[in-house]
Coordinates of C-alpha atoms and ligand atoms in Angstrom, one line a residue:
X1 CA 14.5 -14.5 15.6
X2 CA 11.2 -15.1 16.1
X3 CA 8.2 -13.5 17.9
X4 CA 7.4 -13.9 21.7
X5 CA 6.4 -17.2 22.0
X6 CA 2.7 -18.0 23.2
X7 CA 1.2 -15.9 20.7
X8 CA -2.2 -16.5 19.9
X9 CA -2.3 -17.3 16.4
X10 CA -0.5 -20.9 17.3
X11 CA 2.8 -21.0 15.5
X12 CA 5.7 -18.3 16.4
X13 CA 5.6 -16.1 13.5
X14 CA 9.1 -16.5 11.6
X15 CA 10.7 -13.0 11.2
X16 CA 12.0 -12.4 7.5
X17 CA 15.7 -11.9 7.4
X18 CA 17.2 -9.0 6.2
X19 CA 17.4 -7.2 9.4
X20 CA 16.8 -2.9 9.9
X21 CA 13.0 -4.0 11.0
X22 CA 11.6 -3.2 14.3
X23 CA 13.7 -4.2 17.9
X24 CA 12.0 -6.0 20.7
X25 CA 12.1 -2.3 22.5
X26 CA 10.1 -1.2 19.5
X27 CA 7.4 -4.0 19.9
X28 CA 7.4 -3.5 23.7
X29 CA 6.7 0.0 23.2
X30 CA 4.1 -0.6 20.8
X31 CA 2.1 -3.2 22.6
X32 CA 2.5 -1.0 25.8
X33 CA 0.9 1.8 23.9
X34 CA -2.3 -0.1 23.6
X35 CA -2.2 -1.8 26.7
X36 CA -2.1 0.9 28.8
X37 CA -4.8 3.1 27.2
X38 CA -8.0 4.4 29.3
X39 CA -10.6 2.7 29.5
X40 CA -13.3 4.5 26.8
X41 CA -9.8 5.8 25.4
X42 CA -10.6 6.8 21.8
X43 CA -7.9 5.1 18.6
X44 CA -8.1 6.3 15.7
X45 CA -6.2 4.6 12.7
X46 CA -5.1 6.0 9.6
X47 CA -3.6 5.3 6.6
X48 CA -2.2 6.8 2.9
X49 CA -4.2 9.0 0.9
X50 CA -5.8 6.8 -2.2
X51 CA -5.7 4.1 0.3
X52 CA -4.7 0.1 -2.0
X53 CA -5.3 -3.2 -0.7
X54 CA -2.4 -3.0 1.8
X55 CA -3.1 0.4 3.0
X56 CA -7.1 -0.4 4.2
X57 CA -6.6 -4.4 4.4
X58 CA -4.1 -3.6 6.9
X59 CA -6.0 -0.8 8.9
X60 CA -9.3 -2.5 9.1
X61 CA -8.0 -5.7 10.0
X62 CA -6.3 -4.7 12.7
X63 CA -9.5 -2.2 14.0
X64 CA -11.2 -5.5 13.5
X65 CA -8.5 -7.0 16.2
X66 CA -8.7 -3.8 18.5
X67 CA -12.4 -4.4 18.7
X68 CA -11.9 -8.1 19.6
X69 CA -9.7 -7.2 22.5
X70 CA -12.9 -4.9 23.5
X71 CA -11.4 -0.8 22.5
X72 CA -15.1 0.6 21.6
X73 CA -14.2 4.2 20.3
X74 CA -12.9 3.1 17.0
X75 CA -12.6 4.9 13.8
X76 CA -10.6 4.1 10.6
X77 CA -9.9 7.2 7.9
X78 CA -7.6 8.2 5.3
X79 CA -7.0 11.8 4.0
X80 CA -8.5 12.8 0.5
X81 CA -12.3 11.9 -0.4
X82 CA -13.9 9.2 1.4
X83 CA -14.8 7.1 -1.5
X84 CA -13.7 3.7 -1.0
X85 CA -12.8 2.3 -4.5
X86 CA -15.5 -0.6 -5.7
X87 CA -13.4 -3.6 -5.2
X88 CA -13.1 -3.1 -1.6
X89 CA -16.3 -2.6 -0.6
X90 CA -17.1 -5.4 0.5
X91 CA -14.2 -5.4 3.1
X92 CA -14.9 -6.3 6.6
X93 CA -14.5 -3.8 9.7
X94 CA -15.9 -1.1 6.8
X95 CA -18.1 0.4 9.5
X96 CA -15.3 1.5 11.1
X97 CA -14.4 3.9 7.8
X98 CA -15.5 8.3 9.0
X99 CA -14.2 10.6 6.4
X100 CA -11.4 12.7 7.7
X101 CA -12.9 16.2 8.0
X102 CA -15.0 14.5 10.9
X103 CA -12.0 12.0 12.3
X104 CA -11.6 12.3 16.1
X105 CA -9.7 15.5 17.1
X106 CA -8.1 14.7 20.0
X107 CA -7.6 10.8 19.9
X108 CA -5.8 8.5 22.8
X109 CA -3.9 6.7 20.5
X110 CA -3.1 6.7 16.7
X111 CA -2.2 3.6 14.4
X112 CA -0.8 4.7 10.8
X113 CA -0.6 2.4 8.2
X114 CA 1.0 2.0 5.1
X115 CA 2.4 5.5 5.3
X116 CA 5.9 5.8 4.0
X117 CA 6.0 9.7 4.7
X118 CA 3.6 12.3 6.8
X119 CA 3.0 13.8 2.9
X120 CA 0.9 10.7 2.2
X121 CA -1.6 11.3 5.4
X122 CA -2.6 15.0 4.0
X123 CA -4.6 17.2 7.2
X124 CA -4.7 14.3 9.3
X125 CA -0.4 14.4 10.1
X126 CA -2.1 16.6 12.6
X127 CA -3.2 13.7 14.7
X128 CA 0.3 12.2 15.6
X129 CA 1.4 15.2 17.3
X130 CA -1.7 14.7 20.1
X131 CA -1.6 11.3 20.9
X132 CA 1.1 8.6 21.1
X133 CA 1.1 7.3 17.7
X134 CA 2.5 3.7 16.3
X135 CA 3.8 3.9 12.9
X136 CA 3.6 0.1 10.8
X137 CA 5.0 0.4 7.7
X138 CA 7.7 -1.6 5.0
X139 CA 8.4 1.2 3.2
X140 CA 12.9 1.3 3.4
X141 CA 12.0 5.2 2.1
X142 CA 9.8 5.7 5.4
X143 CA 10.7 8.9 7.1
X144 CA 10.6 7.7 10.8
X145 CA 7.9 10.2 11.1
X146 CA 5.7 9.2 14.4
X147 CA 6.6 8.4 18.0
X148 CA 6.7 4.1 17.8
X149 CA 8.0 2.6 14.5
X150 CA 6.7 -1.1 13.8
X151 CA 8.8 -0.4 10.1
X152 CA 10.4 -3.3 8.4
X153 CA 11.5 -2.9 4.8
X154 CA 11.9 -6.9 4.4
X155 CA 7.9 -7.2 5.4
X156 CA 6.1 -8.2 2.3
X157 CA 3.0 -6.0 2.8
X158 CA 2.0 -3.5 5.9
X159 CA -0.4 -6.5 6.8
X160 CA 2.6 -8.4 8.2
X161 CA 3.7 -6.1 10.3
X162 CA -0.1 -5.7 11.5
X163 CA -0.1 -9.5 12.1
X164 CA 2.6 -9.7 14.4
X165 CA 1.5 -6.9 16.7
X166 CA -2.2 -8.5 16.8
X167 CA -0.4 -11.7 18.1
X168 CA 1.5 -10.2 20.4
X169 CA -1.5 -8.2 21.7
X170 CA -3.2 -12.1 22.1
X171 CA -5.5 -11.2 19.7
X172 CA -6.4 -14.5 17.6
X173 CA -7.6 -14.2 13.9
X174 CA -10.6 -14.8 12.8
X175 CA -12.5 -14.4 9.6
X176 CA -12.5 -11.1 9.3
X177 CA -9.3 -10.3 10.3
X178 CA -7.8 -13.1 7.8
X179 CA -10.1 -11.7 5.2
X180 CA -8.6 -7.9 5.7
X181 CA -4.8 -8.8 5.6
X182 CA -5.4 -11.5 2.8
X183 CA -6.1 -8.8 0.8
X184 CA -3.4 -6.5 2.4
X185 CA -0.8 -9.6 1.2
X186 CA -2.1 -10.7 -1.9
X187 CA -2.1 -6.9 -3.3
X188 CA 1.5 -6.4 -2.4
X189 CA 2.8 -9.4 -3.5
X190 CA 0.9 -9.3 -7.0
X191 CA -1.0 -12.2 -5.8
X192 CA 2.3 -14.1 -4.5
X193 CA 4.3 -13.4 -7.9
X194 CA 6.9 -11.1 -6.5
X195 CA 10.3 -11.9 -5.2
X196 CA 9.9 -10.9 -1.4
X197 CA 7.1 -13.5 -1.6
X198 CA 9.0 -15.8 0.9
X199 CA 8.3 -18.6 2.7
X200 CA 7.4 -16.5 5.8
X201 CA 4.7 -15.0 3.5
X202 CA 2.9 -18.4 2.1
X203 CA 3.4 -19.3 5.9
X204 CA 1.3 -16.4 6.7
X205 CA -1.3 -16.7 3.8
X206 CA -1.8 -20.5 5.2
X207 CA -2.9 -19.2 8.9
X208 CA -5.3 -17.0 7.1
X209 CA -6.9 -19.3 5.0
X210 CA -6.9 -21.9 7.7
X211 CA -9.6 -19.4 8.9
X212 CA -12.3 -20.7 6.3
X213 CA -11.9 -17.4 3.8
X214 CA -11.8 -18.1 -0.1
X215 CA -9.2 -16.6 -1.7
X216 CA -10.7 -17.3 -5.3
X217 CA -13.8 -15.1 -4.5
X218 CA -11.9 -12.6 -2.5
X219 CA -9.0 -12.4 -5.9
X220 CA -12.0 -12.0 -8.1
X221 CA -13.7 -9.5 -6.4
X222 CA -10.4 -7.0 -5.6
X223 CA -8.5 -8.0 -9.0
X224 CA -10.8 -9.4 -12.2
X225 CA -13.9 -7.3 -12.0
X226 CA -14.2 -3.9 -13.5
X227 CA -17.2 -2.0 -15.0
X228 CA -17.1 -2.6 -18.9
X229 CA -16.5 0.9 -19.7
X230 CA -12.9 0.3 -17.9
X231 CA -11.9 -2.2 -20.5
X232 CA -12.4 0.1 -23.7
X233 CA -10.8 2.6 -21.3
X234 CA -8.0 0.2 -21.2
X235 CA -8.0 0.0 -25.1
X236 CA -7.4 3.4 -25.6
X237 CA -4.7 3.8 -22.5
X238 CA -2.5 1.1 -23.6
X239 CA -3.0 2.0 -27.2
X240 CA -1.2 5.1 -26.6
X241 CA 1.7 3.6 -24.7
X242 CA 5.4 4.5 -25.9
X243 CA 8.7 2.6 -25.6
X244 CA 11.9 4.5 -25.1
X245 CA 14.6 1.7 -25.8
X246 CA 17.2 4.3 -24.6
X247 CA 15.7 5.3 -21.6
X248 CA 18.1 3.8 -18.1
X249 CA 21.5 3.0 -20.0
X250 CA 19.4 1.2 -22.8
X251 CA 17.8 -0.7 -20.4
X252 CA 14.5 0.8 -21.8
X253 CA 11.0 2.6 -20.3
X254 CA 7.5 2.2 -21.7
X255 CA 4.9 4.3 -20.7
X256 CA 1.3 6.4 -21.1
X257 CA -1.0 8.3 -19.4
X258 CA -4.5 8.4 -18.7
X259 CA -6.7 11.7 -18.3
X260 CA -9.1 13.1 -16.1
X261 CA -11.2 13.3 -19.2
X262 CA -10.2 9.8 -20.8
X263 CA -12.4 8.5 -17.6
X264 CA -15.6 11.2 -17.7
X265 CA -15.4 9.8 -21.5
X266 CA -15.7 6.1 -20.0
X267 CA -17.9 6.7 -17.2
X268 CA -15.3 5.9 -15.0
X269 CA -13.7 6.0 -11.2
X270 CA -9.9 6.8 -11.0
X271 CA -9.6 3.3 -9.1
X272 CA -10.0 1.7 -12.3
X273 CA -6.8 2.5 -13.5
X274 CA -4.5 0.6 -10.5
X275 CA -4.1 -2.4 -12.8
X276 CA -2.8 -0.8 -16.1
X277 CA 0.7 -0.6 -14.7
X278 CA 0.5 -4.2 -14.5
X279 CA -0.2 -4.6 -18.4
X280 CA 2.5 -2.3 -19.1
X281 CA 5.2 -3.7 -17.4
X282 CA 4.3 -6.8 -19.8
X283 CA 6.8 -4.7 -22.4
X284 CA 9.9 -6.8 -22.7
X285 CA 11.9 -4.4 -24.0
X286 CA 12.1 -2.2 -21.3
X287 CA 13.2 -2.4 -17.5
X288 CA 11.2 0.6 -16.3
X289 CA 7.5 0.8 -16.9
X290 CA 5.3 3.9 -16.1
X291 CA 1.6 4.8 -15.6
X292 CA 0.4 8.5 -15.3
X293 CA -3.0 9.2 -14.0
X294 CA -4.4 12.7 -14.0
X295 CA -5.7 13.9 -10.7
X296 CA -5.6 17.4 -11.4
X297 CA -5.2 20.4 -13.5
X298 CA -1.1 19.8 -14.4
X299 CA -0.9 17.3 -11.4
X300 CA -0.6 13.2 -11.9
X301 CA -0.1 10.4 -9.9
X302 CA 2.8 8.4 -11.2
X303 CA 3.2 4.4 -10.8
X304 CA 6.7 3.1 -11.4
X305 CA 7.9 -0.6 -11.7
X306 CA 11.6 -2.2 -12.5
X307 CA 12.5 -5.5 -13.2
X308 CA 15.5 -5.0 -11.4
X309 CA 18.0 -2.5 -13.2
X310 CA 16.7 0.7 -11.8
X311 CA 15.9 1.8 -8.2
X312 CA 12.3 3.3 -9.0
X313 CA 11.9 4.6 -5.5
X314 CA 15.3 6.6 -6.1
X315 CA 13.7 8.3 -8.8
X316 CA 10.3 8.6 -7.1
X317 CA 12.3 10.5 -4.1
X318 CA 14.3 12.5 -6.3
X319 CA 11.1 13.6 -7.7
X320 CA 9.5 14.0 -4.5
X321 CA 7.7 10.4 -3.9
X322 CA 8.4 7.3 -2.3
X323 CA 8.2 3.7 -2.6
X324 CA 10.2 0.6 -2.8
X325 CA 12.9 -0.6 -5.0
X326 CA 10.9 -2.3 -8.0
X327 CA 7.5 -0.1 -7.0
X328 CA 7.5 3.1 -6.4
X329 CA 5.3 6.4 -6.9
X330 CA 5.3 10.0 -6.8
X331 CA 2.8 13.6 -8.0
X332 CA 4.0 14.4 -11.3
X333 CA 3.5 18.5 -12.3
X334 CA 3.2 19.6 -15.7
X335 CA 2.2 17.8 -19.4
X336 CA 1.7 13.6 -19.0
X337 CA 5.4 14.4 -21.4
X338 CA 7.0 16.5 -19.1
X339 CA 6.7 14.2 -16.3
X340 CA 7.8 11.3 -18.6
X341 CA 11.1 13.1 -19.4
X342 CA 11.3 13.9 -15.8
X343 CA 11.4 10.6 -15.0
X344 CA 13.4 9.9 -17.8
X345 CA 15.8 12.4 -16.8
X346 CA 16.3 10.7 -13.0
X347 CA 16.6 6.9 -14.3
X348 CA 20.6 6.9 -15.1
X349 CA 21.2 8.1 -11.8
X350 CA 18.9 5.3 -10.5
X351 CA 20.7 2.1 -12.2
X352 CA 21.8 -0.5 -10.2
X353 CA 25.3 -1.5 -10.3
X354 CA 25.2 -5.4 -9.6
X355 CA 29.0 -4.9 -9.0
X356 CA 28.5 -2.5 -6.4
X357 CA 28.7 -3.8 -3.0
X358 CA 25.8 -2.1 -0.6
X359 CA 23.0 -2.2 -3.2
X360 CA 19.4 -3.4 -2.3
X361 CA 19.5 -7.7 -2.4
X362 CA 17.1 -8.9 -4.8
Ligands
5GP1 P1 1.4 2.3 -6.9 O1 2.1 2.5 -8.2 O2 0.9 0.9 -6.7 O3 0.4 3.3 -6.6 O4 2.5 2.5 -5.8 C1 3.7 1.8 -5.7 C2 4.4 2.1 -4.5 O5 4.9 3.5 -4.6 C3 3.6 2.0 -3.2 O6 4.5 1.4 -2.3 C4 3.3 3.4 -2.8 O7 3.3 3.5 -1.4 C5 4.4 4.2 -3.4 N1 3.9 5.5 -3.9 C6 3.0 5.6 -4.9 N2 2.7 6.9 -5.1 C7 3.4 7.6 -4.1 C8 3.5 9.0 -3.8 O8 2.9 9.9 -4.4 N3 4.3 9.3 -2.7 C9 5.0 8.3 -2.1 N4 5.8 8.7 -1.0 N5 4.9 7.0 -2.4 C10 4.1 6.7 -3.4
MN2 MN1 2.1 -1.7 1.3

């Protein structure tokens, strides 16, 4: 299947297979949405709380492409503080960016991004219930929640999803707009390491570059710089790490944990820590690989990978999260330990049978 032809970004975009993604009726209804509203009509456009790559690449690329096709009363937000983390600032459409406590009220029309469940949008879940509201996500744990859902678990990043509906709006890309989902797609796809990284995706990555962006300043700017403290922060996170060979059937789980104090001792920003999950999951021994932040008294935000024996996002849910199959996340209550043996607790239940008919494709 492929998109309406006469889109304006040249080539019809190839839809991934896999199936359960958004129906025609579903695109109709979303391009409709926008098409018909007011003129001076106010948009607003949201996404997850401690917004990543995907989550802002995707938003403020496509308020980048609403403003092309002329909507003026624009803003972007995410619940939470309004601190943008360093490496995206720099991020076209940022002007478009009002904390939430002063985000429209009573918008025309709301785009969510990124959002597998309303729990990630904190106070602004209020929004979707005044407005028609299109929901573009690839979470396969996304709630339906919203009135249009652009939601296709065999999308790569958010930012694909966002792509197709610019270019069936007729909105070509640009600069900007190649520079904001770039980022979107490179994040999800661990720079185009993972396995959903399809040919549909380096297909995609070629029409944005073809827009004159450079990917080797862009990666160095969102991935490979930190502030010097975070690498002897680093040192002592990883230092502390822990295998459990047991853990999932034997399969194993490393893990550790990083405090609120661990970064006031570094001089550091909680954004800082978003790559140590990638260092951990290095471990061979084990399958699973955990990271658990501090964000509060007794409260963490937990990062989860597999390399493909456990369902993370079935433990993630179980423990009140979300996420995808090899990458998920949840808020962790308790000691850094008891939410390790929590998830410890979840992982036999979350092994993947490769005999079993029905179980998520590679
Ligand atoms: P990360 O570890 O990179 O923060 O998140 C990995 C995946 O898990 C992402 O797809 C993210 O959306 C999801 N995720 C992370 N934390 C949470 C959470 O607290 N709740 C939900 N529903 N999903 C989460
Ligand atoms: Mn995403």
């Amino acid at each position: 299947m492929t998109d309406a032809p006469g889109g304006a970004n040249g080539a019809a975009l190839a839809e991934p297979p896999g199936g359960g993604g958004p129906t025609e009726d579903d695109w109709a209804a979303a391009v409709a949405a926008v098409r018909s509203l007011p003129a001076g009509g106010r948009v607003l456009l949201i996404c997850h709380v401690n917004p990543d790559g995907d989550a802002l690449g995707s938003m403020l690329g496509f308020g980048l492409g609403l403003r092309r096709l002329g909507v003026r009363r624009l803003e972007a937000t995410f619940p939470g503080p309004p601190e943008v983390p360093e490496p995206f600032r720099a991020l076209p459409g940022l002007d478009l960016l009002v904390p939430a406590t002063r985000a429209v009220a009573d918008p025309d029309l709301v785009l969510c991004f990124d959002a597998a469940s309303e729990s990630r949008l904190g106070g602004l879940v209020d929004r979707l219930d005044r407005a028609p509201a299109i929901v573009l996500d690839h979470h396969a744990s996304n709630t339906r929640f919203g009135g249009i859902h652009l939601v296709d678990p065999a999308a790569a990043a958010t930012s694909v999803v966002a792509e197709r509906l610019l270019a069936r709006l007729g909105v070509p890309l640009d600069r900007e707009i190649a520079e904001c989902l770039y980022v979107a797609l490179a994040t999800d796809t661990g720079s185009f390491r993972f396995d959903m990284t399809t040919p549909a995706v380096h297909e995609m990555a070629a029409r944005l570059l073809a827009t004159g962006i450079r990917p080797g300043e862009i990666s160095r700017r969102i991935f490979d710089t930190r502030p010097f403290g975070a690498i002897r922060l680093y040192g002592e996170v990883l230092s502390r790490a822990t295998l459990d060979p047991a853990a999932a059937g034997g399969r194993g789980m490393v893990w550790t944990y990083a405090t609120q104090d661990d970064l006031a001792r570094h001089g550091q920003r909680p954004y800082v820590l978003e790559p140590l999950i990638d260092s951990v999951r290095c471990a061979a021994e084990a399958d699973v690989s955990c990271v658990v932040k501090q964000t509060g008294a007794g409260e963490w935000a937990v990062s989860m990978r597999s390399k493909g024996a456990v369902d993370v996002s079935r433990v993630a849910v179980a423990l009140g999260g979300g996420g995808h199959r090899l990458a998920a996340g949840f808020t962790g209550r308790g000691t850094a330990q008891e939410v390790a043996a929590a998830i410890r607790d979840e992982l036999d239940a979350a092994l993947i049978d490769p005999e079993l008919p029905g179980q998520p494709g590679a």
